[in-house]
Amino acid sequence: MLAGPTAVGKGTVSADVRDRYPQVWLSVSATTRSPRPGEVDGVHYLFVSAEEFDRMVAADEMLEWAVVHGRNRYGTPRRPVEQKLAAGVPVLLEIDLQGARQVRDAVTASGLQARFVFLAPPSFDELVRRLVGRGTEDSEERERRLATARVELAAEKEFDVTIVNDDVHRATDELVSVMGVGSTTPVAG
Ligand code: 5GP
């Protein structure tokens, strides 16, 4: 389970896992936010209406869910995760801190094996540079995300492992190694 502050590169590391370690299954979150350019429904997220999100929560179909950056809701559909784990497939959840805490409670209750990995930026200044550089959010949304990031950085100590995202391939390799799948040869490219 991978968490970390906004814009630290969780999405980039996840995409790198998808590209180079196809033996790892990436959970597809449901979200009420709108797709960004290039995002594909069912691949990057399940883009759902607020009503559909309500229904999934009420039906206990979410392993965890949270309002992220005080705005949109994001959640992990429970069934696909349970099916993959039952089949012995390593699962990667890329979620925010509130979600990570819920998963920790669920894991503690179920006895499932999970590692909680915190992806950290090389520095806070670097995090700000990345957030501004991405250019996909307006200034109000950026401020909101930076406020979230400050709180999230302070939560590092709750995690089993910290990985510094100084280099994407290196961070990815360390992540899959923590998941116990790093000893196999990654797919080239
Ligand atoms: P973004 O809108 O940039 O794709 O994601 C915003 C934040 O939502 C990121 O910090 C990401 O980790 C978090 N997030 C994505 N999916 C989930 C999810 O299923 N559950 C929770 N709790 N957070 C999520």
XYZ file of N, CA and C and ligand atoms in Angstrom:
591
model
N 0.828 -1.176 0.000
C 0.000 0.000 0.000
C 0.874 1.242 0.000
N 0.671 2.081 -0.998
C 1.530 3.241 -1.191
C 0.749 4.507 -0.897
N 1.240 5.303 0.026
C 0.636 6.604 0.297
C 1.758 7.645 0.313
N 1.373 8.893 0.400
C 2.370 9.960 0.427
C 1.686 11.250 0.063
N 2.369 12.381 0.266
C 1.724 13.663 0.014
C 1.398 13.866 -1.460
N 0.519 14.805 -1.705
C 0.119 15.123 -3.065
C 1.339 15.545 -3.893
N 1.349 15.169 -5.152
C 2.372 15.564 -6.128
C 3.759 14.998 -5.833
N 3.849 14.050 -4.900
C 5.164 13.461 -4.608
C 5.570 12.514 -5.737
N 4.588 12.105 -6.537
C 4.894 11.202 -7.650
C 4.336 9.804 -7.458
N 3.306 9.674 -6.600
C 2.682 8.353 -6.401
C 2.147 7.821 -7.730
N 1.519 8.709 -8.486
C 0.944 8.286 -9.771
C 2.021 7.838 -10.742
N 3.147 8.559 -10.751
C 4.249 8.216 -11.657
C 4.873 6.880 -11.258
N 5.065 6.687 -9.964
C 5.636 5.419 -9.492
C 4.664 4.272 -9.789
N 3.363 4.501 -9.563
C 2.369 3.466 -9.876
C 2.397 3.120 -11.359
N 2.478 4.141 -12.211
C 2.511 3.902 -13.655
C 3.757 3.100 -14.033
N 4.855 3.383 -13.340
C 6.105 2.665 -13.607
C 5.984 1.207 -13.162
N 5.288 0.975 -12.046
C 5.025 -0.399 -11.606
C 4.192 -1.111 -12.680
N 3.159 -0.418 -13.171
C 2.285 -1.002 -14.194
C 3.097 -1.392 -15.442
N 4.021 -0.498 -15.842
C 4.805 -0.732 -17.064
C 5.817 -1.858 -16.887
N 6.516 -1.856 -15.766
C 7.680 -2.733 -15.645
C 7.446 -3.962 -14.784
N 6.379 -3.964 -14.000
C 6.105 -5.124 -13.137
C 4.656 -5.573 -13.314
N 4.344 -6.166 -14.475
C 2.957 -6.554 -14.739
C 2.441 -7.630 -13.785
N 3.330 -8.246 -13.022
C 2.873 -9.260 -12.053
C 2.193 -8.615 -10.848
N 2.339 -7.286 -10.700
C 1.656 -6.557 -9.619
C 0.342 -6.011 -10.162
N -0.745 -6.189 -9.402
C -2.032 -5.646 -9.831
C -2.281 -4.314 -9.128
N -2.583 -3.280 -9.936
C -2.880 -1.962 -9.384
C -4.379 -1.813 -9.192
N -4.771 -1.542 -7.976
C -6.181 -1.299 -7.698
C -6.645 -0.051 -8.461
N -7.840 -0.122 -9.041
C -8.420 1.028 -9.750
C -9.444 1.675 -8.821
N -9.147 2.894 -8.373
C -10.027 3.589 -7.436
C -11.233 4.178 -8.142
N -12.316 4.283 -7.406
C -13.460 5.068 -7.877
C -13.276 6.501 -7.405
N -13.654 7.467 -8.228
C -13.569 8.865 -7.810
C -14.725 9.669 -8.382
N -15.073 10.724 -7.628
C -16.110 11.633 -8.126
C -15.485 12.801 -8.900
N -14.142 12.861 -8.969
C -13.572 13.986 -9.722
C -13.649 13.704 -11.228
N -13.517 14.782 -12.027
C -13.584 14.631 -13.478
C -12.249 14.126 -14.006
N -12.285 13.403 -15.118
C -11.023 12.936 -15.708
C -10.144 14.094 -16.166
N -8.817 13.947 -15.980
C -7.866 14.874 -16.588
C -7.617 14.396 -18.024
N -7.069 15.275 -18.861
C -6.747 14.838 -20.221
C -5.872 13.590 -20.190
N -6.227 12.606 -20.974
C -5.428 11.380 -21.054
C -5.854 10.295 -20.093
N -6.679 10.627 -19.106
C -7.115 9.603 -18.150
C -8.272 8.790 -18.742
N -8.169 7.482 -18.569
C -9.138 6.563 -19.162
C -9.986 5.930 -18.061
N -11.300 5.982 -18.255
C -12.228 5.385 -17.294
C -11.987 3.876 -17.224
N -11.839 3.361 -16.014
C -11.615 1.927 -15.846
C -10.138 1.556 -15.831
N -9.276 2.483 -16.241
C -7.836 2.216 -16.224
C -7.182 3.026 -15.100
N -7.308 4.354 -15.201
C -6.712 5.207 -14.166
C -7.634 5.341 -12.968
N -8.883 5.479 -13.237
C -9.916 5.542 -12.194
C -11.208 5.001 -12.785
N -12.145 4.662 -11.895
C -13.545 4.543 -12.285
C -14.152 5.902 -11.985
N -14.512 6.643 -13.010
C -15.092 7.969 -12.812
C -16.598 7.809 -12.609
N -17.042 8.093 -11.392
C -18.449 7.840 -11.058
C -19.116 9.131 -10.573
N -20.418 9.147 -10.649
C -21.193 10.284 -10.138
C -21.217 10.233 -8.609
N -21.593 11.353 -8.001
C -21.738 11.389 -6.539
C -22.775 10.356 -6.084
N -23.826 10.192 -6.876
C -24.890 9.233 -6.519
C -24.356 7.802 -6.545
N -23.579 7.484 -7.575
C -23.022 6.124 -7.677
C -22.025 5.880 -6.531
N -21.254 6.914 -6.180
C -20.302 6.766 -5.064
C -21.074 6.491 -3.768
N -22.138 7.269 -3.544
C -23.002 7.051 -2.364
C -23.486 5.613 -2.306
N -23.936 5.111 -3.481
C -24.492 3.762 -3.535
C -23.421 2.734 -3.160
N -22.196 2.919 -3.698
C -21.120 1.958 -3.421
C -20.772 1.948 -1.930
N -20.737 3.131 -1.320
C -20.428 3.210 0.115
C -21.534 2.531 0.925
N -22.784 2.841 0.573
C -23.929 2.279 1.319
C -23.965 0.759 1.198
N -23.555 0.238 0.040
C -23.577 -1.211 -0.197
C -22.322 -1.893 0.360
N -21.498 -1.125 1.081
C -20.263 -1.647 1.672
C -19.312 -2.209 0.614
N -19.320 -1.568 -0.560
C -18.453 -2.027 -1.652
C -17.066 -1.382 -1.600
N -16.842 -0.441 -0.664
C -15.535 0.219 -0.567
C -14.716 -0.357 0.579
N -13.492 -0.725 0.277
C -12.540 -1.158 1.308
C -12.183 0.026 2.193
N -12.063 1.191 1.572
C -11.838 2.463 2.262
C -12.289 3.545 1.320
N -12.590 4.711 1.876
C -12.828 5.875 1.011
C -12.582 7.132 1.810
N -12.334 8.226 1.114
C -12.044 9.483 1.786
C -12.363 10.654 0.863
N -12.650 11.792 1.501
C -12.687 13.065 0.788
C -11.249 13.570 0.761
N -10.695 13.752 -0.424
C -9.290 14.137 -0.533
C -9.203 15.598 -0.963
N -8.312 16.343 -0.316
C -8.147 17.785 -0.552
C -9.455 18.541 -0.323
N -10.264 18.038 0.595
C -11.493 18.728 0.964
C -12.509 18.822 -0.152
N -12.402 17.995 -1.159
C -13.230 18.213 -2.331
C -13.892 16.940 -2.858
N -13.135 16.189 -3.650
C -13.713 15.008 -4.290
C -13.546 13.778 -3.413
N -14.387 12.775 -3.677
C -14.275 11.515 -2.958
C -13.534 10.487 -3.808
N -12.740 9.679 -3.117
C -11.958 8.623 -3.752
C -12.119 7.374 -2.898
N -12.247 6.218 -3.530
C -12.366 4.998 -2.750
C -11.854 3.781 -3.490
N -11.499 2.755 -2.705
C -10.993 1.498 -3.259
C -12.098 0.457 -3.274
N -12.561 0.055 -4.451
C -13.557 -1.023 -4.505
C -12.982 -2.296 -3.874
N -13.752 -2.874 -2.958
C -13.264 -3.966 -2.131
C -13.077 -5.287 -2.890
N -14.068 -5.653 -3.709
C -14.090 -6.990 -4.305
C -12.863 -7.331 -5.147
N -12.482 -6.438 -6.094
C -11.317 -6.787 -6.918
C -10.064 -7.023 -6.081
N -9.892 -6.230 -5.014
C -8.715 -6.395 -4.152
C -8.752 -7.768 -3.481
N -9.922 -8.116 -2.931
C -10.034 -9.407 -2.241
C -9.825 -10.570 -3.204
N -10.358 -10.436 -4.437
C -10.208 -11.518 -5.420
C -8.744 -11.719 -5.796
N -8.038 -10.618 -6.035
C -6.620 -10.733 -6.420
C -5.810 -11.334 -5.275
N -6.053 -10.848 -4.053
C -5.293 -11.365 -2.912
C -5.558 -12.857 -2.725
N -6.830 -13.255 -2.902
C -7.176 -14.673 -2.761
C -6.465 -15.511 -3.817
N -6.224 -14.914 -4.993
C -5.539 -15.629 -6.075
C -4.017 -15.550 -5.935
N -3.548 -14.911 -4.866
C -2.112 -14.836 -4.628
C -1.399 -13.768 -5.441
N -2.172 -12.838 -6.011
C -1.568 -11.768 -6.819
C -1.205 -10.596 -5.906
N 0.025 -10.091 -6.006
C 0.362 -8.911 -5.210
C -0.436 -7.691 -5.661
N -0.968 -6.977 -4.698
C -1.865 -5.846 -4.974
C -1.214 -4.550 -4.505
N -1.313 -3.521 -5.336
C -0.816 -2.203 -4.935
C -1.977 -1.221 -4.865
N -2.171 -0.616 -3.699
C -3.145 0.468 -3.533
C -2.378 1.772 -3.468
N -2.783 2.735 -4.276
C -2.156 4.062 -4.214
C -3.219 5.011 -3.693
N -3.137 5.352 -2.414
C -4.239 6.068 -1.763
C -3.714 7.159 -0.849
N -4.612 7.968 -0.350
C -4.196 9.051 0.536
C -4.101 8.544 1.972
N -3.653 9.434 2.836
C -3.366 9.048 4.214
C -4.601 8.573 4.988
N -5.717 9.255 4.787
C -6.942 8.848 5.496
C -7.334 7.433 5.087
N -7.197 7.144 3.785
C -7.502 5.811 3.282
C -6.554 4.780 3.858
N -5.262 5.165 3.950
C -4.253 4.246 4.475
C -4.594 3.833 5.908
N -5.080 4.791 6.699
C -5.441 4.474 8.097
C -6.611 3.493 8.141
N -7.572 3.663 7.241
C -8.709 2.732 7.207
C -8.256 1.335 6.795
N -7.333 1.296 5.809
C -6.843 -0.009 5.367
C -6.075 -0.674 6.498
N -5.325 0.120 7.256
C -4.586 -0.456 8.381
C -5.552 -1.132 9.365
N -6.650 -0.466 9.660
C -7.644 -1.056 10.562
C -8.226 -2.340 9.979
N -8.541 -2.318 8.675
C -9.130 -3.490 8.021
C -8.142 -4.651 8.019
N -6.873 -4.335 7.769
C -5.841 -5.368 7.714
C -5.629 -5.972 9.101
N -5.590 -5.102 10.099
C -5.416 -5.583 11.466
C -6.553 -6.535 11.833
N -7.768 -6.193 11.423
C -8.930 -7.017 11.747
C -8.921 -8.344 10.998
N -8.391 -8.358 9.776
C -8.514 -9.548 8.931
C -7.297 -10.460 8.997
N -6.166 -9.934 9.476
C -4.955 -10.736 9.500
C -4.274 -10.837 8.144
N -4.723 -10.048 7.167
C -4.070 -10.037 5.859
C -2.666 -9.455 5.990
N -1.807 -9.801 5.054
C -0.454 -9.266 5.051
C -0.417 -7.992 4.238
N 0.106 -6.915 4.798
C 0.230 -5.676 4.046
C 1.425 -4.890 4.535
N 2.086 -4.210 3.620
C 3.149 -3.281 3.986
C 2.655 -1.882 3.666
N 2.893 -0.958 4.592
C 2.456 0.423 4.417
C 3.672 1.272 4.061
N 3.670 1.736 2.835
C 4.841 2.430 2.295
C 4.526 3.912 2.106
N 5.411 4.744 2.632
C 5.268 6.192 2.509
C 6.239 6.682 1.438
N 5.699 7.291 0.391
C 6.562 7.868 -0.644
C 6.833 9.318 -0.274
N 8.095 9.642 -0.074
C 8.471 10.977 0.399
C 9.180 11.753 -0.714
N 8.988 13.071 -0.738
C 9.738 13.890 -1.690
C 11.158 14.079 -1.176
N 12.119 14.366 -2.060
C 13.477 14.656 -1.586
C 13.485 15.841 -0.610
N 12.575 16.820 -0.799
C 12.452 17.942 0.142
C 11.083 18.592 -0.061
N 10.679 19.448 0.899
C 9.378 20.119 0.746
C 9.408 21.089 -0.439
N 10.552 21.777 -0.635
C 10.681 22.701 -1.769
C 10.489 21.977 -3.093
N 11.032 20.775 -3.166
C 10.902 19.981 -4.388
C 9.431 19.614 -4.618
N 8.740 19.333 -3.509
C 7.314 18.997 -3.610
C 6.527 20.184 -4.179
N 6.835 21.384 -3.696
C 6.157 22.589 -4.191
C 6.448 22.770 -5.680
N 7.722 22.583 -6.050
C 8.103 22.712 -7.472
C 7.307 21.736 -8.330
N 7.169 20.513 -7.886
C 6.446 19.498 -8.666
C 4.970 19.858 -8.781
N 4.408 20.360 -7.696
C 2.975 20.675 -7.691
C 2.675 21.833 -8.641
N 3.542 22.850 -8.612
C 3.354 24.000 -9.488
C 3.652 23.597 -10.935
N 4.702 22.794 -11.080
C 5.130 22.392 -12.421
C 4.113 21.562 -13.162
N 3.289 20.823 -12.434
C 2.312 19.948 -13.091
C 1.287 20.774 -13.872
N 0.963 21.956 -13.334
C 0.136 22.889 -14.102
C -1.284 22.443 -14.397
N -1.761 21.415 -13.710
C -3.115 20.933 -14.004
C -4.132 21.501 -13.018
N -3.673 22.184 -11.966
C -4.602 22.710 -10.969
C -4.556 24.242 -10.954
N -5.663 24.878 -10.679
C -5.624 26.334 -10.519
C -5.033 26.659 -9.142
N -4.803 27.984 -8.866
C -4.037 28.336 -7.670
C -4.788 27.967 -6.397
N -6.096 28.064 -6.434
C -6.884 27.712 -5.244
C -6.730 26.220 -4.942
N -6.826 25.415 -5.978
C -6.681 23.965 -5.813
C -5.253 23.622 -5.368
N -4.250 24.354 -5.893
C -2.858 24.115 -5.486
C -2.665 24.391 -4.007
N -3.239 25.508 -3.534
C -3.133 25.851 -2.114
C -3.754 24.769 -1.252
N -4.908 24.270 -1.690
C -5.604 23.235 -0.943
C -4.725 21.984 -0.850
N -4.097 21.620 -1.992
C -3.279 20.418 -2.025
C -1.997 20.583 -1.196
N -1.424 21.808 -1.188
C -0.228 22.038 -0.367
C -0.551 21.924 1.116
N -1.725 22.421 1.481
C -2.149 22.314 2.884
C -2.270 20.846 3.272
N -2.857 20.045 2.387
C -2.961 18.605 2.641
C -1.564 18.001 2.757
N -0.661 18.415 1.877
C 0.682 17.832 1.830
C 1.432 18.053 3.145
N 1.272 19.249 3.739
C 1.967 19.539 5.008
C 1.523 18.562 6.095
N 0.238 18.316 6.148
C -0.291 17.378 7.145
C 0.204 15.963 6.847
N 0.182 15.607 5.573
C 0.552 14.236 5.195
C 2.027 13.945 5.452
N 2.886 14.948 5.246
C 4.322 14.734 5.473
C 4.593 14.368 6.919
N 3.794 14.932 7.810
C 3.987 14.687 9.238
C 3.594 13.264 9.634
N 2.933 12.542 8.736
C 2.421 11.211 9.071
C 3.387 10.091 8.707
N 4.531 10.478 8.202
C 5.493 9.468 7.731
C 5.755 8.377 8.773
N 5.826 8.790 10.035
C 6.199 7.840 11.092
C 5.168 6.732 11.314
N 3.946 6.911 10.767
C 2.929 5.859 10.918
C 3.164 4.681 9.976
N 4.105 4.836 9.050
C 4.261 3.831 7.998
C 5.378 2.843 8.299
N 5.316 1.666 7.647
C 6.339 0.642 7.856
C 7.659 1.042 7.208
N 7.558 1.646 6.040
C 8.742 1.926 5.215
C 8.585 3.296 4.571
N 9.681 4.053 4.481
C 9.699 5.290 3.688
C 10.578 5.076 2.468
N 10.051 5.469 1.320
C 10.853 5.452 0.095
C 10.931 6.883 -0.412
N 12.138 7.374 -0.637
C 12.318 8.738 -1.158
C 12.244 8.689 -2.680
N 11.344 9.504 -3.242
C 11.182 9.500 -4.694
C 12.183 10.456 -5.350
N 13.459 10.074 -5.300
C 14.495 10.890 -5.939
C 14.669 10.497 -7.400
N 14.317 9.252 -7.703
C 14.431 8.744 -9.068
C 13.318 7.709 -9.230
N 12.500 7.848 -10.265
C 11.280 7.034 -10.354
C 11.585 5.541 -10.449
N 12.489 5.150 -11.351
C 12.783 3.719 -11.503
C 13.346 3.137 -10.207
N 14.231 3.917 -9.559
C 14.826 3.422 -8.315
C 13.763 3.250 -7.233
N 12.875 4.258 -7.127
C 11.812 4.187 -6.123
C 10.885 3.006 -6.406
N 10.573 2.804 -7.671
C 9.705 1.685 -8.065
C 10.347 0.348 -7.703
N 11.619 0.211 -8.032
C 12.314 -1.043 -7.732
C 12.306 -1.317 -6.225
N 12.507 -0.253 -5.437
C 12.495 -0.423 -3.983
C 11.095 -0.820 -3.515
N 10.078 -0.207 -4.112
C 8.695 -0.518 -3.726
C 8.359 -1.994 -3.981
N 8.633 -2.479 -5.177
C 8.280 -3.873 -5.470
C 9.131 -4.826 -4.637
N 10.333 -4.407 -4.314
C 11.167 -5.232 -3.454
C 10.541 -5.347 -2.061
N 10.001 -4.226 -1.559
C 9.301 -4.238 -0.266
C 8.067 -5.145 -0.347
N 7.429 -5.176 -1.518
C 6.247 -6.025 -1.715
C 6.622 -7.498 -1.876
N 7.916 -7.763 -1.961
C 8.357 -9.149 -2.089
C 8.324 -9.674 -3.498
N 8.192 -8.777 -4.486
C 8.192 -9.231 -5.879
C 9.377 -8.663 -6.650
N 10.308 -8.061 -5.939
C 11.416 -7.405 -6.615
C 12.513 -8.353 -7.071
N 12.454 -9.610 -6.601
C 13.558 -10.507 -6.945
C 13.420 -11.033 -8.369
N 12.194 -10.950 -8.936
C 12.031 -11.372 -10.325
C 12.538 -10.263 -11.244
N 12.924 -10.621 -12.437
C 13.482 -9.640 -13.363
C 12.372 -8.752 -13.913
N 12.547 -7.421 -13.818
C 11.519 -6.550 -14.375
C 11.464 -6.667 -15.897
N 10.279 -6.371 -16.456
C 10.118 -6.347 -17.906
C 10.892 -5.135 -18.437
N 11.649 -5.324 -19.490
C 12.449 -4.212 -20.032
C 11.547 -3.119 -20.583
N 12.039 -1.883 -20.556
C 11.340 -0.772 -21.195
C 10.706 0.147 -20.298
P -5.570 12.838 -8.039
O -6.835 13.660 -8.066
O -4.345 13.697 -8.179
O -5.595 11.695 -9.040
O -5.486 12.140 -6.628
C -5.618 12.886 -5.487
C -5.297 12.046 -4.280
O -6.269 11.017 -4.093
C -3.951 11.338 -4.298
O -3.279 11.668 -3.097
C -4.309 9.880 -4.319
O -3.365 9.097 -3.620
C -5.641 9.861 -3.630
N -6.410 8.678 -3.987
C -6.533 8.110 -5.199
N -7.314 7.031 -5.137
C -7.681 6.885 -3.846
C -8.491 5.939 -3.148
O -9.014 4.980 -3.695
N -8.650 6.144 -1.821
C -8.086 7.183 -1.166
N -8.289 7.273 0.140
N -7.316 8.083 -1.788
C -7.113 7.950 -3.113
